[in-house]
Amino acid sequence: VVSTQSTWGPFNRIIEMGGCCARIADHCRSMDADDVFAYNTIKVVRVRDRYLGGLRWAFVLAICLYIIVYVMVVRKGYLESEVPVGTTYLTLQKPTTATAPANYYYCTQYDAAFAGKNGHSTVTTQTDPRECVVWDAYQVLFPQDSGTLMFITTRASINIDRAACLIMGRYDSCVAPYVVASNVTEYYMAGIEEFTLRLSHNFQAPNFYEDNHSEKFSGASDTLTGYIVDQEKRNVWAFPNSGKDIISVEAILRTAAFGLNDLSDDLDAHVGESIRHAGVILMVQIEYNNWDNTNDEPQYFYKITRIPRTEYKVIETRPLNDTHRLFVNRHGIRLFFIVTGTIGRFSFQTMLVQLVSALGLMSVATLVVDLMMVYIMPDRQAYTKYKYEVTVDFSDFRDDRRRTTDATNAGAPRRVDMANLGNEGGGGGGGGPDDAAPWNSPRNAGMPHSSQV
């Protein structure tokens, strides 16, 4: 026995789908195209309400203050800016005073009594002491570059390597060309914080300088005033325009808010390893700026920051003879110098763009008040009634006008307008459509007459 439901099931589903499509089609036919494609136009409504008016003026006042105070005064929106480019020249100088290892508590030769007599720290505890050596600037600085990079050695591990594969045949192989031939000895550099850097740098804003070759857009640090800025953006040291800048290593570390005896945060650092032992990377930004007064020559600012979770080392080898070499594993302070900043000058076009962009916020004030008026204020229903107005259905209006015109052309009786009697054929006084039944039907009650359109 075959089930009737299972036999006719697919057909029933098709019939149900057909009925659903028919209902959708009926719904679509019942929709008025004038409602679907209705056009929303702007209508100005004067709402006589002190609360709404006061709210809008409060927003306008806040926007004006934003434009004047923040955009124009604080951000100096009337200036166009350019990032300068430049070069640096760096040299390292040894301390002018004696640097005996007994003065420094990170040295195994430290003597507190001796250090106290020489004005050095009398700290008696040091978790990571090493034997110290006294090196000059040429030994501490490696390699001997003087551009935008500098490496200052704070620790050196030294040993002698011996050549293990000096003379080899054509088919011989060598896994380790050199092997360690002596004990590895570690040293700290005595008094490294007392070494000083001598800096000279220059800048130029290429596009500005090309326009008028003004010295305000190109210059050198020797003739400008500079400052060292700490981590809290305070000027802690000034450099007058009297030559090259001299900064001690200790001042650089203090500005970056750390010391060489602090523990290293490098991921590969062993427990208790100091920055003096592991090394560190510092970024030194030299920012040229004339933003405060574009009529004066720019000033420059040293901003020194430490790159977190880093150490730095350099390997140096020196041949001693044909079979031996000196192997030096250096750890220390790696300095990167970058010339940057902001050079500005007055530009009417830039000011105009800033003003137009800011004045666009005025429309935001109106939008916010409109939204509060319709959705938030206690009298929002009354406000909505005055703000939004729905017109008659103009498709019906055009149909009735067409029927009236057709009836007039077919010779339908016309109502005589006594006021315009005798003016027919004149400039618009007569010959208008009949004001009869179509306009008085309930469907078009309240609709404007076609002659009024």
CSV table of C-alpha atoms in Angstrom, one decimal, residues 74-373:
chain,number,residue,atom,x,y,z
A,74,VAL,CA,47.5,74.8,20.4
A,75,ARG,CA,48.0,72.9,17.1
A,76,LYS,CA,48.9,76.0,15.1
A,77,GLY,CA,46.7,75.0,12.2
A,78,TYR,CA,47.9,78.0,10.2
A,79,LEU,CA,51.4,76.4,9.8
A,80,GLU,CA,52.5,73.9,7.2
A,81,SER,CA,55.3,71.6,8.4
A,82,GLU,CA,58.2,69.6,7.1
A,83,VAL,CA,60.3,66.9,8.7
A,84,PRO,CA,64.0,67.9,8.5
A,85,VAL,CA,66.9,65.7,7.5
A,86,GLY,CA,70.5,66.0,8.8
A,87,THR,CA,73.8,64.4,9.6
A,88,THR,CA,75.7,63.8,12.8
A,89,TYR,CA,79.4,63.7,13.8
A,90,LEU,CA,80.4,61.9,17.0
A,91,THR,CA,83.6,61.5,18.9
A,92,LEU,CA,84.4,59.8,22.3
A,93,GLN,CA,86.7,61.4,24.8
A,94,LYS,CA,88.4,59.8,27.9
A,95,PRO,CA,87.9,61.4,31.3
A,96,THR,CA,90.3,64.2,32.2
A,97,THR,CA,90.8,62.8,35.7
A,98,ALA,CA,92.5,59.6,36.8
A,99,THR,CA,90.3,56.4,36.5
A,100,ALA,CA,91.9,54.1,38.9
A,101,PRO,CA,90.0,50.8,39.3
A,102,ALA,CA,90.1,51.2,43.1
A,103,ASN,CA,87.6,54.1,42.7
A,104,TYR,CA,84.7,51.9,41.3
A,105,TYR,CA,82.7,49.4,43.3
A,106,TYR,CA,82.0,47.3,40.3
A,107,CYS,CA,85.7,46.4,40.1
A,108,THR,CA,87.3,43.7,42.1
A,109,GLN,CA,90.2,46.1,42.9
A,110,TYR,CA,87.7,48.5,44.6
A,111,ASP,CA,88.9,50.2,47.8
A,112,ALA,CA,86.2,52.1,49.7
A,113,ALA,CA,88.7,54.3,51.6
A,114,PHE,CA,90.6,55.2,48.4
A,115,ALA,CA,87.3,55.9,46.6
A,116,GLY,CA,86.0,58.1,49.3
A,117,LYS,CA,89.2,60.3,49.2
A,118,ASN,CA,88.7,60.8,45.5
A,119,GLY,CA,85.0,61.7,45.7
A,120,HIS,CA,83.7,58.3,44.4
A,121,SER,CA,81.0,56.1,45.8
A,122,THR,CA,81.8,54.1,49.0
A,123,VAL,CA,79.3,51.4,48.3
A,124,THR,CA,80.6,48.1,49.6
A,125,THR,CA,78.3,45.6,47.9
A,126,GLN,CA,78.3,44.7,44.3
A,127,THR,CA,76.6,41.6,43.0
A,128,ASP,CA,78.5,41.3,39.7
A,129,PRO,CA,82.1,42.6,40.2
A,130,ARG,CA,84.8,41.9,37.6
A,131,GLU,CA,88.4,42.9,37.3
A,132,CYS,CA,88.7,46.3,35.7
A,133,VAL,CA,91.1,47.7,33.2
A,134,VAL,CA,91.8,51.3,32.1
A,135,TRP,CA,91.3,51.8,28.4
A,136,ASP,CA,91.4,55.0,26.4
A,137,ALA,CA,88.8,56.3,24.0
A,138,TYR,CA,90.2,54.5,21.0
A,139,GLN,CA,90.1,51.1,22.8
A,140,VAL,CA,86.7,51.6,24.2
A,141,LEU,CA,85.1,52.8,20.9
A,142,PHE,CA,84.7,50.0,18.4
A,143,PRO,CA,84.5,50.1,15.5
A,144,GLN,CA,86.0,53.6,14.9
A,145,ASP,CA,82.9,55.1,13.2
A,146,SER,CA,81.8,58.6,13.8
A,147,GLY,CA,78.5,58.8,11.9
A,148,THR,CA,75.0,58.0,13.2
A,149,LEU,CA,76.2,54.9,15.2
A,150,MET,CA,78.5,54.5,18.2
A,151,PHE,CA,79.4,51.5,20.3
A,152,ILE,CA,81.0,52.0,23.8
A,153,THR,CA,82.5,48.9,25.4
A,154,THR,CA,81.6,48.2,29.0
A,155,ARG,CA,82.9,44.6,29.2
A,156,ALA,CA,85.4,42.7,27.2
A,157,SER,CA,86.1,38.9,27.2
A,158,ILE,CA,89.6,38.3,25.8
A,159,ASN,CA,91.4,35.1,24.8
A,160,ILE,CA,93.9,33.9,22.3
A,161,ASP,CA,92.9,31.5,19.5
A,162,ARG,CA,95.2,29.2,17.6
A,163,ALA,CA,94.9,28.1,14.0
A,164,ALA,CA,93.9,24.5,13.8
A,165,CYS,CA,93.8,24.1,10.1
A,166,LEU,CA,96.7,26.2,8.8
A,167,ILE,CA,98.1,24.1,6.0
A,168,MET,CA,95.6,21.7,4.3
A,169,GLY,CA,95.6,19.5,1.2
A,170,ARG,CA,93.2,19.8,-1.6
A,171,TYR,CA,90.7,17.2,-0.2
A,172,ASP,CA,91.2,17.9,3.5
A,173,SER,CA,88.3,19.3,5.6
A,174,CYS,CA,88.4,21.6,8.6
A,175,VAL,CA,85.5,21.8,11.1
A,176,ALA,CA,87.0,24.5,13.4
A,177,PRO,CA,89.7,26.7,11.8
A,178,TYR,CA,90.6,28.2,15.2
A,179,VAL,CA,90.5,26.7,18.7
A,180,VAL,CA,90.9,28.5,22.0
A,181,ALA,CA,94.5,28.5,23.1
A,182,SER,CA,94.3,30.4,26.4
A,183,ASN,CA,91.9,31.1,29.2
A,184,VAL,CA,89.1,33.6,28.7
A,185,THR,CA,89.5,36.6,30.9
A,186,GLU,CA,86.6,39.1,31.5
A,187,TYR,CA,87.2,42.8,32.2
A,188,TYR,CA,85.1,45.8,33.0
A,189,MET,CA,86.1,49.2,31.7
A,190,ALA,CA,87.0,51.4,34.7
A,191,GLY,CA,85.2,54.8,34.8
A,192,ILE,CA,83.2,54.2,31.6
A,193,GLU,CA,80.4,56.5,32.9
A,194,GLU,CA,82.9,59.4,33.0
A,195,PHE,CA,83.7,59.2,29.3
A,196,THR,CA,82.2,62.0,27.3
A,197,LEU,CA,80.6,62.3,23.8
A,198,ARG,CA,81.3,65.3,21.6
A,199,LEU,CA,78.4,65.8,19.2
A,200,SER,CA,78.0,68.0,16.2
A,201,HIS,CA,75.0,67.8,13.8
A,202,ASN,CA,73.0,69.8,11.3
A,203,PHE,CA,69.6,70.0,9.7
A,204,GLN,CA,67.8,71.2,6.6
A,205,ALA,CA,64.1,71.3,5.6
A,206,PRO,CA,64.7,70.7,1.9
A,207,ASN,CA,61.5,72.0,0.4
A,208,PHE,CA,61.3,75.1,2.6
A,209,TYR,CA,65.0,75.9,2.1
A,210,GLU,CA,64.6,75.6,-1.7
A,211,ASP,CA,62.0,78.3,-1.8
A,212,ASN,CA,63.9,81.2,-0.1
A,213,HIS,CA,67.2,79.8,1.2
A,214,SER,CA,66.5,81.1,4.7
A,215,GLU,CA,68.8,80.2,7.5
A,216,LYS,CA,65.6,79.3,9.6
A,217,PHE,CA,65.3,76.2,7.4
A,218,SER,CA,68.9,75.1,7.4
A,219,GLY,CA,71.6,75.2,10.1
A,220,ALA,CA,74.1,73.5,12.4
A,221,SER,CA,74.0,72.8,16.1
A,222,ASP,CA,77.2,74.9,16.6
A,223,THR,CA,75.1,78.1,16.2
A,224,LEU,CA,71.8,77.0,17.7
A,225,THR,CA,70.5,76.4,21.3
A,226,GLY,CA,69.8,72.8,22.4
A,227,TYR,CA,68.4,70.9,25.4
A,228,ILE,CA,68.5,67.4,26.8
A,229,VAL,CA,64.9,66.2,27.6
A,230,ASP,CA,64.3,63.6,30.2
A,231,GLN,CA,61.6,60.9,30.3
A,232,GLU,CA,59.0,63.4,31.7
A,233,LYS,CA,59.7,65.8,28.8
A,234,ARG,CA,61.5,68.3,30.9
A,235,ASN,CA,64.5,70.3,29.7
A,236,VAL,CA,67.2,69.1,32.2
A,237,TRP,CA,70.3,70.5,30.5
A,238,ALA,CA,70.9,73.3,28.1
A,239,PHE,CA,73.6,73.8,25.3
A,240,PRO,CA,74.2,77.4,24.3
A,241,ASN,CA,75.1,78.2,20.7
A,242,SER,CA,78.8,78.2,21.4
A,243,GLY,CA,80.3,75.1,19.7
A,244,LYS,CA,79.9,71.4,19.9
A,245,ASP,CA,77.9,69.6,22.6
A,246,ILE,CA,79.7,67.6,25.2
A,247,ILE,CA,77.6,65.0,27.1
A,248,SER,CA,78.9,62.4,29.6
A,249,VAL,CA,77.9,58.8,29.3
A,250,GLU,CA,76.5,59.1,32.9
A,251,ALA,CA,74.2,61.9,31.8
A,252,ILE,CA,73.0,59.9,28.8
A,253,LEU,CA,72.2,56.9,31.1
A,254,ARG,CA,70.5,59.1,33.7
A,255,THR,CA,68.3,60.8,31.0
A,256,ALA,CA,67.2,57.4,29.8
A,257,ALA,CA,66.3,56.5,33.4
A,258,PHE,CA,68.6,53.6,34.1
A,259,GLY,CA,72.2,52.7,35.2
A,260,LEU,CA,74.8,50.2,34.1
A,261,ASN,CA,74.5,48.4,37.4
A,262,ASP,CA,70.7,47.8,36.9
A,263,LEU,CA,69.7,44.2,36.1
A,264,SER,CA,69.4,43.4,32.4
A,265,ASP,CA,65.9,42.6,31.2
A,266,ASP,CA,67.1,40.8,28.0
A,267,LEU,CA,65.4,37.4,27.5
A,268,ASP,CA,68.8,35.6,27.3
A,269,ALA,CA,70.3,37.3,30.4
A,270,HIS,CA,71.2,35.0,33.2
A,271,VAL,CA,70.1,35.6,36.8
A,272,GLY,CA,71.7,38.7,38.4
A,273,GLU,CA,73.4,39.8,35.1
A,274,SER,CA,73.8,43.6,35.0
A,275,ILE,CA,73.4,45.9,32.0
A,276,ARG,CA,77.2,46.6,32.3
A,277,HIS,CA,77.8,42.9,31.7
A,278,ALA,CA,75.1,42.3,29.0
A,279,GLY,CA,75.0,45.6,27.1
A,280,VAL,CA,72.1,47.8,25.9
A,281,ILE,CA,70.7,49.7,22.9
A,282,LEU,CA,69.8,53.4,23.1
A,283,MET,CA,68.0,55.5,20.7
A,284,VAL,CA,69.0,59.2,20.6
A,285,GLN,CA,66.6,61.4,18.7
A,286,ILE,CA,67.8,64.9,17.8
A,287,GLU,CA,64.6,66.9,17.2
A,288,TYR,CA,64.8,70.3,15.5
A,289,ASN,CA,61.8,72.4,16.1
A,290,ASN,CA,60.6,76.0,15.5
A,291,TRP,CA,57.0,75.4,16.2
A,292,ASP,CA,56.8,77.8,19.1
A,293,ASN,CA,58.1,80.7,17.1
A,294,THR,CA,58.5,80.4,13.4
A,295,ASN,CA,60.2,83.8,13.2
A,296,ASP,CA,63.2,82.6,15.2
A,297,GLU,CA,65.8,80.0,14.4
A,298,PRO,CA,64.9,76.5,15.5
A,299,GLN,CA,66.0,74.8,18.7
A,300,TYR,CA,67.0,71.2,19.0
A,301,PHE,CA,66.3,68.6,21.7
A,302,TYR,CA,68.0,65.4,22.6
A,303,LYS,CA,65.5,62.7,23.5
A,304,ILE,CA,67.2,59.5,24.7
A,305,THR,CA,65.3,56.2,25.2
A,306,ARG,CA,66.3,52.7,26.0
A,307,ILE,CA,65.2,49.8,23.7
A,308,PRO,CA,63.7,47.3,26.2
A,309,ARG,CA,64.7,43.7,26.4
A,310,THR,CA,67.9,44.1,24.4
A,311,GLU,CA,71.6,43.5,24.9
A,312,TYR,CA,74.4,44.3,22.5
A,313,LYS,CA,77.8,42.8,21.7
A,314,VAL,CA,80.5,43.0,19.0
A,315,ILE,CA,83.2,40.5,18.1
A,316,GLU,CA,86.6,41.7,17.3
A,317,THR,CA,89.6,39.7,16.1
A,318,ARG,CA,93.2,40.9,15.7
A,319,PRO,CA,95.9,38.7,14.1
A,320,LEU,CA,98.9,38.2,16.3
A,321,ASN,CA,101.0,36.1,13.8
A,322,ASP,CA,100.4,33.4,11.2
A,323,THR,CA,99.1,30.9,13.8
A,324,HIS,CA,97.4,33.0,16.5
A,325,ARG,CA,94.9,35.7,16.8
A,326,LEU,CA,93.4,37.8,19.6
A,327,PHE,CA,89.7,37.2,20.1
A,328,VAL,CA,87.7,40.0,21.9
A,329,ASN,CA,84.0,39.6,22.8
A,330,ARG,CA,82.8,43.1,23.5
A,331,HIS,CA,79.5,44.0,25.3
A,332,GLY,CA,78.4,47.6,25.8
A,333,ILE,CA,76.2,50.6,24.9
A,334,ARG,CA,75.0,50.8,21.3
A,335,LEU,CA,73.9,54.4,20.4
A,336,PHE,CA,71.7,55.2,17.3
A,337,PHE,CA,71.4,58.9,16.4
A,338,ILE,CA,68.5,60.1,14.3
A,339,VAL,CA,67.9,63.7,13.1
A,340,THR,CA,64.2,64.4,13.0
A,341,GLY,CA,61.7,67.1,14.2
A,342,THR,CA,59.2,69.6,12.8
A,343,ILE,CA,60.0,72.8,10.9
A,344,GLY,CA,57.0,75.0,10.2
A,345,ARG,CA,56.1,78.2,8.3
A,346,PHE,CA,52.9,80.2,7.8
A,347,SER,CA,50.6,79.0,5.0
A,348,PHE,CA,47.3,80.6,4.1
A,349,GLN,CA,46.2,77.6,2.2
A,350,THR,CA,46.9,75.3,5.2
A,351,MET,CA,45.0,77.7,7.5
A,352,LEU,CA,42.0,77.7,5.1
A,353,VAL,CA,41.9,73.9,4.9
A,354,GLN,CA,42.0,73.7,8.7
A,355,LEU,CA,39.2,76.3,9.1
A,356,VAL,CA,36.9,74.6,6.5
A,357,SER,CA,37.4,71.2,8.1
A,358,ALA,CA,36.7,72.6,11.6
A,359,LEU,CA,33.6,74.6,10.4
A,360,GLY,CA,32.2,71.4,9.1
A,361,LEU,CA,31.5,70.5,12.7
A,362,MET,CA,28.8,73.2,12.8
A,363,SER,CA,26.5,70.8,11.0
A,364,VAL,CA,27.2,68.3,13.7
A,365,ALA,CA,25.7,70.7,16.3
A,366,THR,CA,22.4,70.9,14.3
A,367,LEU,CA,22.3,67.1,13.8
A,368,VAL,CA,22.8,66.4,17.5
A,369,VAL,CA,20.1,68.9,18.5
A,370,ASP,CA,17.7,67.4,15.9
A,371,LEU,CA,18.3,63.9,17.3
A,372,MET,CA,17.7,65.1,20.9
A,373,MET,CA,14.6,67.0,19.8
